Coordinates of C-alpha atoms in Angstrom, one line a residue:
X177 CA -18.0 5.7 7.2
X178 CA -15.7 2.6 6.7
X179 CA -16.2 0.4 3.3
X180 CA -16.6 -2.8 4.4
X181 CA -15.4 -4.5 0.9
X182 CA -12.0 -2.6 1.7
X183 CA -11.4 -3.7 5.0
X184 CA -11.3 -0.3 6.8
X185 CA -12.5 0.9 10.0
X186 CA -13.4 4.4 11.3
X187 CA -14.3 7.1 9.3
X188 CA -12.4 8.7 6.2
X189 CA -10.0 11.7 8.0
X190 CA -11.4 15.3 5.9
X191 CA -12.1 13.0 3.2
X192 CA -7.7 12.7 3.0
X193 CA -6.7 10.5 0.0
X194 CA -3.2 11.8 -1.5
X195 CA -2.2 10.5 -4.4
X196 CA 1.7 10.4 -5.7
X197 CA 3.1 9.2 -9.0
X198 CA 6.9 8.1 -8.7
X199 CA 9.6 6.7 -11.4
X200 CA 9.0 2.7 -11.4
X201 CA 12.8 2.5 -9.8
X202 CA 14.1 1.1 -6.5
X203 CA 15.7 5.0 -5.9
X204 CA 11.9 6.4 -5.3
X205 CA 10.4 3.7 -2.9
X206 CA 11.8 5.7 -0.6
X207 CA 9.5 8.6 -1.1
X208 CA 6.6 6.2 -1.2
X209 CA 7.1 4.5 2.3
X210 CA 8.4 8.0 3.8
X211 CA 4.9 9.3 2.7
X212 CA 3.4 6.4 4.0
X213 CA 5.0 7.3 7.7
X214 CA 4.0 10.3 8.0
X215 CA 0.6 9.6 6.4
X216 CA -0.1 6.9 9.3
X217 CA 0.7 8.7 12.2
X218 CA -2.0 11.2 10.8
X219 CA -4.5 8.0 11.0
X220 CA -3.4 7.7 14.9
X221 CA -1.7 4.4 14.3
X222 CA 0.9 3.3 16.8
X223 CA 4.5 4.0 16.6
X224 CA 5.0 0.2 15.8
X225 CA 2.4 0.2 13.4
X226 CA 4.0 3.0 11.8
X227 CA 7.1 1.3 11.1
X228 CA 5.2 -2.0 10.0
X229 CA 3.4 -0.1 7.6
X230 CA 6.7 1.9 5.6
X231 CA 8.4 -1.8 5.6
X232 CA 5.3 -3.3 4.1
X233 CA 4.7 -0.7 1.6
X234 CA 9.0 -1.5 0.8
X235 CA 7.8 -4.8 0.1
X236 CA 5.0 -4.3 -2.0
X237 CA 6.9 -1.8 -3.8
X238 CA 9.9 -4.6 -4.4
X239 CA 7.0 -6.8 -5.6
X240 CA 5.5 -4.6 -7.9
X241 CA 8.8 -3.0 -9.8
X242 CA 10.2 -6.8 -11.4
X243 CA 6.7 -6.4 -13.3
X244 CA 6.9 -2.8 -14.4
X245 CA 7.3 -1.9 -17.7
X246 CA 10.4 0.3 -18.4
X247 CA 10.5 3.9 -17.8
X248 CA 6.9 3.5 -16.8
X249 CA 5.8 5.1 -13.1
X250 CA 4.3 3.6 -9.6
X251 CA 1.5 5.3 -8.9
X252 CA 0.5 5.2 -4.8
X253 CA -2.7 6.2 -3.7
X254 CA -3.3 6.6 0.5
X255 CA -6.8 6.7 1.7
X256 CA -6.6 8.2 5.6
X257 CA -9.3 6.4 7.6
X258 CA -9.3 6.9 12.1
X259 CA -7.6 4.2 13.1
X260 CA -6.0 2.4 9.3
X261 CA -4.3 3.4 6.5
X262 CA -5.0 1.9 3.0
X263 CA -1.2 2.0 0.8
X264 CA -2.3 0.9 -3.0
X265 CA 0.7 0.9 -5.1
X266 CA 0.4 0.0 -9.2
X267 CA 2.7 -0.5 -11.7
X268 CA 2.1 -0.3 -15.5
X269 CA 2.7 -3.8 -16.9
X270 CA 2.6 -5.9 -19.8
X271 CA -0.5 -8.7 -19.4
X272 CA -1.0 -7.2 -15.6
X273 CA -3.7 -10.1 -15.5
X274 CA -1.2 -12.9 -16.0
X275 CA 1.6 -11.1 -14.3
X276 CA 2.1 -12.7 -9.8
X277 CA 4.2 -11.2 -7.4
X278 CA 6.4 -13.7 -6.2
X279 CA 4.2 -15.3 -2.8
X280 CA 6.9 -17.6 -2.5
X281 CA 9.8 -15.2 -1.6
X282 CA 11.0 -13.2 2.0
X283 CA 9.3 -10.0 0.6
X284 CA 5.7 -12.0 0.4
X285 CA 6.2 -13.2 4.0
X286 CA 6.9 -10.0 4.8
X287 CA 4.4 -8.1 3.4
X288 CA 1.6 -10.3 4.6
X289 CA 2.9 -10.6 8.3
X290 CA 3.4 -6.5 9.0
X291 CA 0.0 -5.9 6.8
X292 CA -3.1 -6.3 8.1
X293 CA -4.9 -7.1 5.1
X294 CA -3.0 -7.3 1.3
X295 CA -4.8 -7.8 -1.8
X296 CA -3.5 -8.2 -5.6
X297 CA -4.9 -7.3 -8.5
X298 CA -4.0 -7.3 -12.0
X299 CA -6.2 -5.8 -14.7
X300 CA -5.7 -4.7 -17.8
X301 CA -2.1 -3.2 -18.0
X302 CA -2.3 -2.1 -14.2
X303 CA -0.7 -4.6 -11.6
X304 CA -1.7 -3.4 -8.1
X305 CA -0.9 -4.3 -4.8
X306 CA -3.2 -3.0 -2.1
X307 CA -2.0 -2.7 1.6
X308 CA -4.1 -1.9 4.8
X309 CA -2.4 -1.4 7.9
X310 CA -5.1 -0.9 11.1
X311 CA -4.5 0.2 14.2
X312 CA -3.2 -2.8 16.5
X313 CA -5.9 -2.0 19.2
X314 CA -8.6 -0.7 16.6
X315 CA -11.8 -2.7 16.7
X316 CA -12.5 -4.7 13.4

């Protein structure tokens, strides 16, 4: 059943949460929104949705990686839910709890105009940016 404090609807799909652990590097976003493509459609997202949600997860990726530390990893977790799609990406960083994306820049507007909810969070070393794309005609 959804989790209302992470702003999901419908039910978790065969309890589906992949997990993937990529080089903190520009070359391996790729693999992260690709996953997050053909994740969605699994969620019965729209084709425009779909699309929405591999450019946000771009963005929050190109937010994330100025604050990695180097040689470190982004870590992306994917929790399938009917109707949404949950993308939280983390990056290890130095002071994660003083560390900002940059809200001021195109990849902020981006981000928050395709997602349907985005939430940061920095604690500890761990700077994460959570992503949750829903369904277009999905009740909230």
């Amino acid at each position: 059943m959804s989790d209302p404090d992470n702003d999901v609807i419908g039910y978790v799909i065969d309890n589906d949460v992949v997990d993937i652990e990529v080089p903190a590097s520009s070359t391996y976003v790729a693999t992260l929104r690709l996953t997050a493509t053909s994740l969605a459609a699994r969620c019965e997202l729209t084709v425009d949705d779909i699309d929405d949600l591999g450019l946000a997860v771009d963005e929050a990726c190109s937010l994330l990686l100025p604050h990695a530390e180097a040689h470190s990893a982004i870590r992306a977790r994917f929790l399938l839910v009917t109707g949404a799609l949950t993308v939280t990406t983390s990056v290890h960083a130095p002071d994660a709890s003083a560390a900002t994306p940059d809200r001021s820049g195109f990849a902020w507007s981006v981000l928050s105009a395709l997602a349907s909810h985005v939430e940061v969070t920095g604690e500890g070393d761990d700077l994460t940016i959570t992503v949750t794309k829903r369904r277009e005609n999905a009740p909230a």
